[in-house]
XYZ file of C-alpha atoms in Angstrom:
733
model
C 51.885 66.401 114.906
C 54.318 63.622 115.641
C 55.614 61.450 112.825
C 58.513 59.741 114.575
C 58.271 59.329 118.298
C 59.888 56.481 120.164
C 59.903 56.646 123.919
C 63.267 56.054 125.485
C 61.464 54.532 128.413
C 59.891 51.427 126.870
C 58.171 49.092 129.279
C 59.201 45.468 129.383
C 55.893 44.306 127.908
C 56.189 46.755 125.024
C 59.750 45.636 124.385
C 58.577 42.030 124.096
C 55.838 43.113 121.649
C 58.337 44.986 119.451
C 60.692 42.035 119.469
C 57.892 39.852 118.066
C 57.420 42.254 115.183
C 60.820 43.899 114.983
C 60.980 44.224 111.229
C 60.588 47.922 110.456
C 58.452 49.295 107.682
C 60.371 51.113 104.948
C 59.099 54.096 102.960
C 61.251 55.346 100.104
C 60.537 58.736 98.532
C 62.538 59.094 95.317
C 62.621 62.292 93.256
C 63.906 63.014 89.784
C 66.517 65.570 88.708
C 67.271 67.110 92.080
C 70.579 68.195 93.492
C 71.170 69.134 97.124
C 71.012 72.904 96.583
C 67.207 72.826 96.259
C 66.342 71.778 99.831
C 66.191 73.858 102.978
C 68.046 71.278 105.066
C 70.963 71.461 102.625
C 71.276 75.211 103.064
C 68.754 76.749 100.656
C 67.128 79.680 102.452
C 64.492 80.335 99.765
C 62.832 77.003 99.044
C 60.063 75.876 101.399
C 60.533 72.215 102.334
C 59.417 71.958 105.984
C 58.523 68.251 105.902
C 61.761 67.130 104.257
C 63.713 69.403 106.598
C 61.911 67.790 109.535
C 62.972 64.362 108.260
C 66.579 65.558 108.321
C 66.170 66.782 111.899
C 64.798 63.391 112.940
C 67.244 61.345 110.920
C 70.630 61.402 109.249
C 71.437 63.740 106.378
C 74.254 62.586 104.124
C 76.389 65.495 103.027
C 78.310 63.449 100.468
C 75.717 61.327 98.696
C 76.228 60.600 94.996
C 74.936 58.505 92.136
C 77.227 56.152 90.300
C 75.604 57.098 86.976
C 73.675 60.335 86.484
C 70.730 59.405 84.292
C 67.239 58.277 85.267
C 67.018 54.671 84.160
C 70.534 53.577 85.057
C 70.278 55.095 88.531
C 66.883 53.487 89.089
C 67.948 50.066 87.828
C 71.009 50.274 90.053
C 68.753 50.656 93.087
C 66.436 47.857 91.992
C 69.272 45.431 91.238
C 72.063 46.457 93.623
C 74.478 46.674 90.688
C 76.135 49.434 88.704
C 75.066 49.772 85.096
C 78.314 48.350 83.814
C 77.621 45.281 85.935
C 73.933 44.711 85.227
C 74.287 45.320 81.472
C 76.695 44.160 78.809
C 79.724 45.749 77.186
C 77.608 46.401 74.086
C 74.449 47.674 75.832
C 75.455 48.561 79.393
C 72.270 50.501 80.181
C 69.930 47.576 79.398
C 69.680 45.023 82.192
C 70.481 41.382 81.594
C 67.757 38.926 82.595
C 69.920 37.249 85.233
C 70.883 40.595 86.794
C 67.286 41.635 87.468
C 65.622 38.278 88.009
C 65.498 39.107 91.708
C 65.035 42.715 92.827
C 65.421 43.899 96.411
C 61.623 43.953 96.590
C 61.527 40.220 95.810
C 63.942 39.487 98.641
C 61.838 41.547 101.041
C 58.683 39.699 99.919
C 60.393 36.379 100.523
C 61.048 37.576 104.057
C 57.498 38.517 104.942
C 57.221 42.045 103.573
C 54.300 43.457 101.627
C 55.723 45.636 98.875
C 54.267 48.535 96.931
C 55.499 50.609 94.020
C 53.825 53.732 92.660
C 55.275 56.254 90.223
C 57.998 56.513 87.637
C 59.605 53.283 86.476
C 61.832 54.081 83.457
C 64.132 51.099 83.864
C 65.395 49.381 80.715
C 64.663 45.754 81.448
C 64.969 42.633 79.263
C 62.262 41.822 76.737
C 59.065 40.386 78.231
C 60.116 41.522 81.711
C 57.053 41.806 83.956
C 57.877 44.548 86.417
C 54.514 44.268 88.162
C 55.381 40.710 89.218
C 58.066 42.027 91.565
C 55.712 43.928 93.883
C 52.492 43.114 95.696
C 50.973 46.343 94.453
C 52.335 48.162 91.415
C 51.187 51.123 89.360
C 53.424 52.929 86.930
C 52.520 56.635 86.909
C 54.308 58.751 84.326
C 54.625 62.464 83.717
C 53.128 62.798 80.246
C 50.944 64.590 81.102
C 51.745 65.667 84.648
C 48.064 66.436 85.270
C 45.991 63.266 85.420
C 42.279 63.446 84.722
C 40.267 62.027 87.618
C 36.913 60.260 87.594
C 35.131 63.515 88.385
C 36.823 65.274 85.466
C 39.261 67.241 87.625
C 43.019 67.270 87.065
C 45.468 66.041 89.690
C 49.252 66.297 89.578
C 51.184 63.033 89.400
C 53.005 63.844 92.656
C 49.663 63.946 94.447
C 48.371 60.839 92.662
C 51.452 58.839 93.679
C 50.997 59.817 97.319
C 47.257 59.073 97.069
C 48.200 55.528 96.101
C 50.721 55.334 98.924
C 48.099 56.391 101.461
C 45.665 53.804 100.125
C 48.434 51.221 100.448
C 49.015 51.840 104.157
C 45.288 52.043 104.852
C 44.974 48.491 103.538
C 48.072 47.259 105.353
C 47.481 44.053 107.358
C 48.398 44.177 111.023
C 51.560 42.426 112.166
C 53.045 42.424 108.642
C 55.838 44.794 107.653
C 55.746 46.725 104.395
C 58.178 48.370 102.002
C 56.612 51.178 99.999
C 58.237 52.987 97.073
C 56.894 56.347 95.906
C 59.045 57.338 92.943
C 58.107 60.792 91.695
C 58.491 62.129 88.164
C 59.055 65.587 89.629
C 61.303 67.501 89.449
C 61.912 66.320 85.876
C 60.914 68.791 83.181
C 58.294 67.799 80.657
C 60.782 67.750 77.795
C 58.089 67.707 75.132
C 56.543 70.920 76.481
C 59.003 73.788 76.483
C 56.621 76.546 77.485
C 58.254 78.197 80.504
C 56.650 77.528 83.847
C 53.522 75.399 83.934
C 54.430 73.735 80.651
C 58.029 72.715 81.275
C 58.023 72.348 85.070
C 54.421 71.564 85.972
C 53.669 71.829 89.677
C 50.803 70.680 91.914
C 48.200 73.420 91.883
C 48.232 73.473 95.688
C 51.407 75.572 95.463
C 50.111 78.074 92.896
C 51.660 81.485 93.397
C 54.470 80.281 95.639
C 57.747 82.143 94.951
C 56.002 84.806 92.860
C 57.628 87.416 95.111
C 61.114 85.967 94.674
C 63.714 87.238 92.227
C 66.261 84.473 91.826
C 69.924 85.308 91.657
C 71.869 84.176 88.624
C 73.388 80.692 88.758
C 76.523 80.719 90.843
C 78.591 79.307 87.978
C 77.053 81.407 85.216
C 80.132 83.259 84.011
C 80.274 82.578 80.233
C 83.999 81.962 80.574
C 83.216 78.781 82.541
C 81.213 77.350 79.654
C 83.662 78.524 77.018
C 86.500 76.747 78.821
C 84.837 73.346 78.368
C 86.171 71.023 75.665
C 84.188 71.147 72.435
C 82.476 67.776 72.920
C 80.929 69.024 76.193
C 79.776 72.297 74.650
C 77.626 70.671 71.954
C 75.865 67.925 73.904
C 72.282 67.576 75.158
C 73.286 69.538 78.261
C 73.738 72.605 76.097
C 70.766 71.899 73.840
C 68.395 71.805 76.798
C 69.942 74.914 78.281
C 68.209 76.776 75.446
C 64.945 75.070 76.335
C 65.065 76.211 79.964
C 67.532 78.815 81.106
C 68.992 80.911 78.288
C 67.163 84.208 78.942
C 66.642 86.034 82.244
C 62.846 85.841 81.874
C 62.865 82.123 81.117
C 65.276 81.484 83.986
C 63.108 83.324 86.520
C 59.907 81.641 85.346
C 61.369 78.146 85.331
C 63.140 78.545 88.665
C 59.843 79.497 90.301
C 58.161 76.550 88.631
C 60.913 74.109 89.619
C 60.830 75.273 93.240
C 57.041 74.816 93.230
C 57.600 71.229 92.116
C 59.937 70.712 95.070
C 57.489 72.288 97.501
C 54.704 70.227 95.953
C 56.647 67.063 96.726
C 57.291 68.296 100.239
C 53.588 68.964 100.832
C 52.641 65.531 99.508
C 55.228 63.910 101.787
C 53.778 65.798 104.742
C 50.307 64.526 103.875
C 51.567 60.950 103.707
C 53.456 61.189 106.999
C 50.346 62.500 108.724
C 48.401 59.469 107.504
C 51.251 57.189 108.549
C 51.046 58.625 112.039
C 47.255 58.411 112.052
C 47.506 54.718 111.174
C 49.828 54.146 114.134
C 52.697 53.072 111.891
C 55.130 55.958 112.273
C 57.017 54.604 115.277
C 58.275 51.599 113.336
C 58.719 53.088 109.867
C 62.054 54.115 108.368
C 61.662 56.958 105.871
C 64.231 57.494 103.111
C 64.449 60.475 100.773
C 66.792 60.718 97.791
C 66.989 61.547 94.058
C 68.038 59.636 90.967
C 70.630 62.193 89.857
C 71.692 65.799 90.299
C 70.853 68.783 88.120
C 72.818 71.637 86.560
C 70.068 74.313 86.556
C 72.053 76.631 84.240
C 75.343 76.309 86.089
C 78.258 76.203 83.623
C 75.824 77.173 80.846
C 74.326 73.675 80.999
C 71.020 71.989 81.718
C 70.155 68.476 82.831
C 72.742 66.112 84.269
C 74.988 63.754 82.285
C 78.376 65.108 83.313
C 81.126 64.391 85.805
C 80.651 67.671 87.667
C 79.469 67.755 91.269
C 76.067 69.279 90.538
C 75.352 66.299 88.286
C 76.502 63.500 90.600
C 75.563 64.892 94.024
C 72.087 64.094 95.368
C 70.189 64.566 98.613
C 69.942 61.551 100.889
C 68.102 61.471 104.197
C 67.326 58.399 106.300
C 65.067 58.809 109.325
C 64.777 55.781 111.613
C 62.527 56.428 114.647
C 64.066 53.470 116.503
C 67.557 54.896 116.862
C 68.594 56.721 120.037
C 67.845 60.421 120.297
C 71.565 61.169 120.183
C 71.779 59.778 116.632
C 69.014 61.940 115.210
C 69.575 65.154 113.345
C 73.195 64.406 112.567
C 75.022 65.119 109.332
C 77.312 62.419 108.015
C 80.322 63.089 105.809
C 80.479 59.440 104.725
C 80.542 58.876 100.967
C 77.139 57.368 100.269
C 75.892 56.071 96.923
C 72.541 55.202 95.401
C 74.160 51.781 95.105
C 73.974 51.532 98.913
C 70.205 51.861 99.186
C 69.073 48.303 98.333
C 71.675 46.876 100.723
C 70.423 49.304 103.379
C 66.789 48.267 102.904
C 67.641 44.587 103.285
C 69.927 45.156 106.251
C 67.297 47.224 108.047
C 64.822 44.387 107.441
C 67.226 41.904 109.023
C 67.796 40.152 105.716
C 71.176 38.991 104.461
C 72.555 41.228 101.719
C 73.400 39.194 98.582
C 77.086 38.824 97.833
C 76.535 40.194 94.328
C 75.423 43.591 95.675
C 78.084 46.216 95.087
C 76.925 48.776 97.655
C 77.129 48.779 101.434
C 74.426 49.116 104.031
C 74.126 52.582 105.537
C 72.456 51.161 108.648
C 75.614 51.397 110.819
C 75.919 55.097 110.006
C 72.233 55.769 110.658
C 72.407 54.160 114.083
C 75.947 55.080 115.076
C 79.277 56.333 113.796
C 80.815 55.832 110.386
C 82.720 52.523 110.358
C 86.468 52.919 110.351
C 86.747 50.900 107.146
C 84.082 52.863 105.256
C 84.877 53.679 101.621
C 87.083 56.700 100.945
C 86.684 56.607 97.177
C 83.733 56.154 94.809
C 83.419 55.134 91.163
C 81.320 57.105 88.663
C 80.523 56.632 85.006
C 78.208 57.591 82.177
C 77.482 55.611 79.053
C 73.766 56.063 78.267
C 72.811 57.753 74.970
C 76.481 57.471 74.198
C 76.208 58.815 70.660
C 74.946 62.187 71.997
C 76.115 62.305 75.639
C 79.888 62.012 76.172
C 80.726 58.793 78.035
C 83.148 58.889 80.962
C 84.476 56.811 83.834
C 86.446 57.818 86.893
C 86.830 57.937 90.648
C 86.339 60.545 93.334
C 87.679 60.933 96.852
C 87.747 63.700 99.419
C 90.660 65.465 97.759
C 90.545 64.692 94.043
C 88.237 63.686 91.229
C 89.576 61.944 88.130
C 87.561 61.140 84.977
C 88.295 60.242 81.390
C 85.885 60.671 78.477
C 86.385 57.358 76.736
C 85.006 58.207 73.274
C 86.864 61.493 72.992
C 90.490 60.474 72.979
C 90.296 59.535 76.672
C 90.199 63.256 77.447
C 91.084 63.496 81.140
C 90.032 65.764 83.979
C 91.677 66.020 87.369
C 90.052 68.347 89.904
C 91.319 69.302 93.349
C 88.032 69.303 95.263
C 89.526 70.859 98.369
C 91.147 73.864 96.711
C 88.835 74.073 93.692
C 85.413 72.788 94.813
C 83.729 74.278 91.734
C 85.977 72.188 89.462
C 87.017 75.140 87.335
C 90.655 74.099 86.926
C 91.721 70.936 85.126
C 95.015 69.684 86.554
C 95.367 66.753 84.163
C 98.233 68.454 82.330
C 99.849 69.958 85.427
C 103.245 68.243 85.998
C 102.914 68.907 89.735
C 99.970 66.475 89.799
C 101.322 63.861 87.392
C 101.751 61.287 90.144
C 98.177 61.771 91.410
C 96.870 61.560 87.847
C 98.731 58.326 87.135
C 97.606 56.724 90.377
C 93.926 57.605 89.921
C 94.041 56.547 86.281
C 95.363 53.159 87.350
C 92.757 52.760 90.111
C 89.996 53.662 87.647
C 91.182 50.989 85.229
C 91.246 48.454 88.060
C 87.734 49.370 89.186
C 86.428 49.149 85.619
C 87.810 45.604 85.413
C 86.176 44.669 88.732
C 82.776 45.940 87.597
C 82.703 44.171 84.254
C 85.463 45.506 82.091
C 85.721 48.115 79.321
C 82.750 48.948 77.137
C 82.642 48.081 73.468
C 83.798 50.883 71.159
C 81.164 53.393 70.087
C 79.639 51.967 66.906
C 78.256 55.179 65.414
C 79.809 58.646 65.137
C 79.257 60.986 68.065
C 76.591 63.515 67.053
C 76.404 67.020 68.425
C 73.018 68.195 69.680
C 73.509 71.907 69.172
C 75.966 74.623 68.330
C 77.428 76.120 71.505
C 76.050 79.547 70.581
C 73.191 79.040 68.089
C 72.085 81.979 65.993
C 68.436 81.360 66.885
C 67.996 79.554 70.193
C 64.383 78.630 69.373
C 65.622 76.609 66.395
C 67.642 74.254 68.625
C 66.390 70.693 68.022
C 63.867 71.942 65.430
C 63.424 70.290 62.041
C 64.050 73.207 59.710
C 62.984 72.930 56.076
C 65.032 73.994 53.071
C 63.200 77.314 53.093
C 64.284 77.931 56.702
C 60.791 77.393 58.128
C 59.711 74.975 60.839
C 56.356 73.305 60.133
C 54.554 73.489 63.464
C 51.306 71.700 62.587
C 51.266 68.370 60.749
C 47.712 68.655 59.428
C 46.745 65.334 61.007
C 47.067 65.499 64.788
C 47.453 67.949 67.654
C 50.958 66.632 68.256
C 53.123 69.485 69.504
C 50.141 71.475 70.757
C 48.332 71.586 74.081
C 44.839 72.849 74.779
C 41.358 71.829 75.840
C 40.121 69.175 73.393
C 36.579 70.221 74.180
C 37.237 73.157 71.855
C 40.227 72.086 69.738
C 40.579 69.325 67.168
C 41.853 68.607 63.669
C 39.259 69.001 60.926
C 39.858 68.851 57.173
C 43.602 69.046 57.718
C 43.336 72.219 59.803
C 43.878 73.108 63.448
C 40.275 73.816 64.361
C 38.682 75.643 67.269
C 34.923 75.622 67.782
C 32.554 76.981 70.390
C 28.773 76.943 70.573
C 28.613 80.365 72.174
C 28.610 79.142 75.770
C 32.347 79.701 76.312
C 32.981 81.695 79.497
C 36.665 82.520 78.883
C 38.915 82.499 75.843
C 40.325 79.037 75.186
C 43.887 78.789 73.911
C 45.874 76.033 72.278
C 49.635 76.529 72.598
C 52.604 75.305 70.621
C 54.855 73.299 72.945
C 58.092 72.973 70.991
C 59.780 76.216 72.025
C 59.316 79.813 72.920
C 59.649 82.295 70.055
C 61.745 85.452 69.980
C 62.384 86.960 66.547
C 60.449 85.187 63.836
C 58.550 85.171 60.559
C 55.220 83.372 60.998
C 52.991 82.394 58.078
C 49.654 80.587 58.261
C 46.414 80.190 56.327
C 43.356 81.185 58.369
C 39.620 80.769 57.923
C 37.166 82.237 60.429
C 33.412 82.031 60.471
C 31.160 85.073 60.143
C 31.209 86.889 63.477
C 34.097 84.752 64.716
C 36.888 86.171 66.840
C 40.317 84.600 67.298
C 43.938 85.622 67.400
C 47.502 84.512 66.873
C 49.150 84.920 70.278
C 52.915 85.409 70.190
C 55.664 86.149 72.676
C 52.952 85.196 75.137
C 53.020 84.092 78.741
C 51.255 81.050 80.175
C 48.932 82.158 82.970
C 47.836 79.155 85.038
C 46.545 81.585 87.662
C 43.838 82.444 85.118
C 43.451 78.937 83.694
C 45.622 76.012 82.676
C 45.493 76.960 78.981
C 45.362 80.751 79.245
C 48.037 82.766 77.419
C 48.552 86.518 77.586
C 50.676 88.805 75.424
C 50.883 90.192 71.900
C 48.179 89.104 69.479
C 47.444 89.422 65.792
C 43.649 89.556 65.841
C 41.584 87.393 63.521
C 38.053 88.823 63.276
C 35.358 87.634 60.891
C 33.475 90.819 60.081
C 35.129 93.865 61.684
C 37.851 95.234 59.361
C 39.325 97.671 61.896
C 40.130 94.762 64.223
C 41.118 92.060 61.722
C 44.927 91.902 61.740
C 45.370 94.565 64.424
C 47.897 94.302 67.260
C 46.353 93.620 70.647
C 47.908 92.738 73.996
C 45.848 90.174 75.896
C 45.440 90.998 79.618
C 47.948 93.826 79.227
C 47.986 97.126 77.399
C 45.144 95.810 75.210
C 44.747 97.597 71.829
C 48.169 98.812 70.711
C 47.176 99.563 67.128
C 43.971 99.210 65.184
C 44.176 97.816 61.685
C 45.542 100.448 59.305
C 47.503 102.335 61.973
C 51.261 102.607 62.011
C 52.163 103.048 65.673
C 55.062 103.816 67.973
C 54.614 102.909 71.641
C 56.619 105.419 73.677
C 58.806 104.551 76.658
C 55.872 105.150 79.030
C 53.689 102.660 77.146
C 51.454 105.142 75.299
C 50.818 104.157 71.650
C 50.885 106.979 69.068
C 49.623 106.830 65.492
C 52.449 108.051 63.260
C 50.955 107.028 59.909
C 47.980 105.258 58.347
C 47.272 102.979 55.410
C 44.079 101.623 53.821
C 41.875 99.173 55.681
C 40.587 96.291 53.569
C 37.715 93.870 54.075
C 38.642 90.174 54.069
C 35.658 87.885 53.608
C 34.715 85.481 56.372
C 34.567 81.714 55.759
C 37.390 81.917 53.242
C 41.073 81.094 53.532
C 43.441 84.037 53.912
C 47.214 84.215 54.296
C 48.286 85.801 57.583
C 51.848 86.814 58.248
C 53.465 88.096 61.457
C 57.050 89.364 61.300
C 58.732 90.343 64.572
C 62.296 91.634 64.655
C 63.479 92.984 67.973
C 60.800 95.477 69.028
C 59.381 95.940 65.529
C 56.088 94.126 64.819
C 54.408 93.815 61.422
C 51.203 92.031 60.374
C 49.799 91.279 56.903
C 46.684 89.595 55.506
C 46.961 88.360 51.908
C 50.053 90.530 51.538
C 48.253 93.710 52.656
C 49.762 95.428 55.747
C 47.413 95.592 58.731
C 49.779 96.567 61.571
C 53.227 98.123 61.871
C 54.348 98.895 65.415
C 57.568 99.780 67.227
C 57.441 99.084 70.966
C 59.791 101.399 72.891
C 58.282 100.575 76.311
C 60.983 98.658 78.244
C 58.571 97.718 81.039
C 55.567 96.676 78.983
C 57.108 94.955 75.996
C 58.095 91.309 75.780
C 61.002 89.965 73.751
C 60.272 86.222 73.978
C 57.394 83.954 74.830
C 54.816 81.349 73.898
C 52.976 80.934 70.589
C 49.249 80.147 70.756
C 45.897 80.643 69.004
C 42.476 81.035 70.575
C 38.738 80.733 70.329
C 36.951 83.714 71.820
C 34.000 84.210 74.121
C 30.901 85.466 72.347
C 28.808 84.029 69.534
C 29.240 80.490 68.238
C 32.293 80.386 65.986
C 34.736 78.253 64.064
C 38.383 79.117 63.465
C 40.813 77.091 61.364
C 44.578 77.292 60.839
C 46.640 75.290 58.345
C 50.035 75.400 56.643
C 51.334 76.798 59.928
C 55.058 77.538 59.773
C 57.637 79.678 61.592
C 61.105 80.819 60.617
C 63.220 81.547 63.672
C 65.333 84.660 63.116
C 68.569 85.527 64.946
C 68.287 86.141 68.684
C 70.486 89.213 68.720
C 68.514 91.487 66.418
C 69.000 95.063 67.657
C 66.185 96.965 69.321
C 65.022 100.190 67.727
C 65.743 103.091 70.085
C 63.726 106.269 70.770
C 66.336 108.235 68.830
C 65.630 106.083 65.789
C 61.821 106.004 66.113
C 60.741 109.622 66.301
C 57.154 110.519 67.075
C 56.030 113.589 65.191
C 54.385 116.462 67.026
C 50.655 116.277 66.501
C 50.500 112.474 66.373
C 47.348 111.212 68.006
C 47.087 108.500 70.609
C 45.499 105.164 69.782
C 41.895 104.956 70.891
C 41.840 102.624 73.917
C 39.510 99.679 74.231
C 36.260 99.941 76.127
C 33.441 102.419 76.594
C 34.702 106.013 76.560
C 32.988 109.312 77.410
C 31.049 110.872 74.536
C 33.415 113.836 74.541
C 36.587 111.724 74.566
C 39.370 113.145 72.438
C 42.580 111.427 71.570
C 45.705 112.817 73.265
C 48.035 114.698 70.937
C 51.766 114.145 71.071
C 53.576 117.252 72.245
C 50.506 118.770 73.883
C 49.849 118.681 77.619
C 47.318 116.138 78.855
C 44.311 117.910 80.330
C 42.935 116.377 83.508
C 39.262 116.570 84.415
């Protein structure tokens, strides 16, 4: 399949035809939260991005592309306006655009010069009041990420990445002949769904077309994961949102592996959607005169330095991919890698220049067209300015400059704390030379040039009006409690009694009724339906909830679970405290969904040995709890010790010594079960997050007595089945 093919042997008649319609089409793919290390063409040997890599082979890949400000809306408004945030805003509110600064976007200038313009996807630009963004494009549809899966007319779900490209394809199919177009497809991926912190499909939702991709990959630890790197940061960088969100995404090996796979699927999902669009572009006969641009709004830490997100001066935050493929340039200019310092600020100037339109004097970037079609100009910039001022009361604000050798920044609300990094000898920026007398001259010079550049771009910002507020402790006692509203009793209320806010499930089965989280089925349910708590994973905890289940009903409190989109979007597997309407031996027992299944019946005190076999080491009375009445359920999990109670009566007590089978962290959910019609209700739902570092009970501490019998497994067993006895050989038949 050809996407970009321009014969070097153009006939005279064809040349005349192209001259009559020499304005190229422009397609701009724009991703969210993506640094260069997540693309094959930038050296990643794991991720699968064949279509983006092919763009790089047919175009120019910028090795040193950066954003001037590493946060979504400032970066995006910079591209729309051609101005840095400090220049399009005010000293008091620099991240909100002034009306005069965004009266005319680059899309308006292209429209005035004969272009048809389209915009589909994430907007997230802070514009003046009453600003009508849709008036600046011929076709406009804002497509957000909450939720990532959009319900279609036929009831199916489609990922926003695919929906955005669907709109782009429709746009080119309706494109008039002999009229150029400029099409923006601005993805929400690879941004996490911050309100859904379930690892994998919850936090980094991917197009289902890439289900299972990277399941066979074990990701290496982040290159800059040494705790000493984080601990060396100044205190105001160790308590910011970067650290808070680290505990949402990367703080355990299991969470890191799950979220890395999910993030890479998002990238590959974008790549597949781009490939689909380019095929349609070629099919429409438009590829030979269409420039394709790929970039991102900011970089991404991905657990490096013990951080998440962006919002810092470090390279992984500022550096972004940038690829420009122009099929009209000579073959010799394709597939090259440029070392020129390129900025997101350059893109609007590039679009206008490629369209043959004069670049406004107010634009602060430079057209990249000369580099795409030839060599880097001799007077190209050797230094770039970078800043951060958004969410200034929680994200440390900085300003500074970067060149090939050094990077200088100062954090303006923190005593002008300075950093000076030697990028040639310390590319990972691990050493701060700001207090090194051998670099005093360099420091003074870059400090002065930063001050000068600040003045050129609009001057200093107003002082911070409110105290800087930390987002987290650097090393919280209970990571799940980060950003949680904890009551005086230490519990987090996880259901408000009014809405399903904070929960996700199929509303065909789940609702709020009489102040309770309510699941109902008419008996036609084909698979268990779960509703999951989105706020955080849970590790060690004390869970308390009032439960009412109908006669014959079957439900369960799923904890330390795992989202299983391969089985269904809302399926969760893992430990479960059963809730059963009329079977005492199951009500309150410990079950493992889609795993080892029954670990202990109600009334059994159990130790699961290191091979995963559960043994009954003691028993206690089994009580009947009436259906259709409220009962108090409690689940206490400390390390590998699990305990369940109903109305204060113990129903399960289990120690899990199996290092392969057990889980130490996961999702919280409840379910409605296949079988007869039922109704399950939960209210006064609360969780106390206990310390992360609770010790695990060892085999030496949890002794299984000789003669202990094995737990009866689930399912139909032979009539002569006998429980195995601990210490006796297992007889094979």
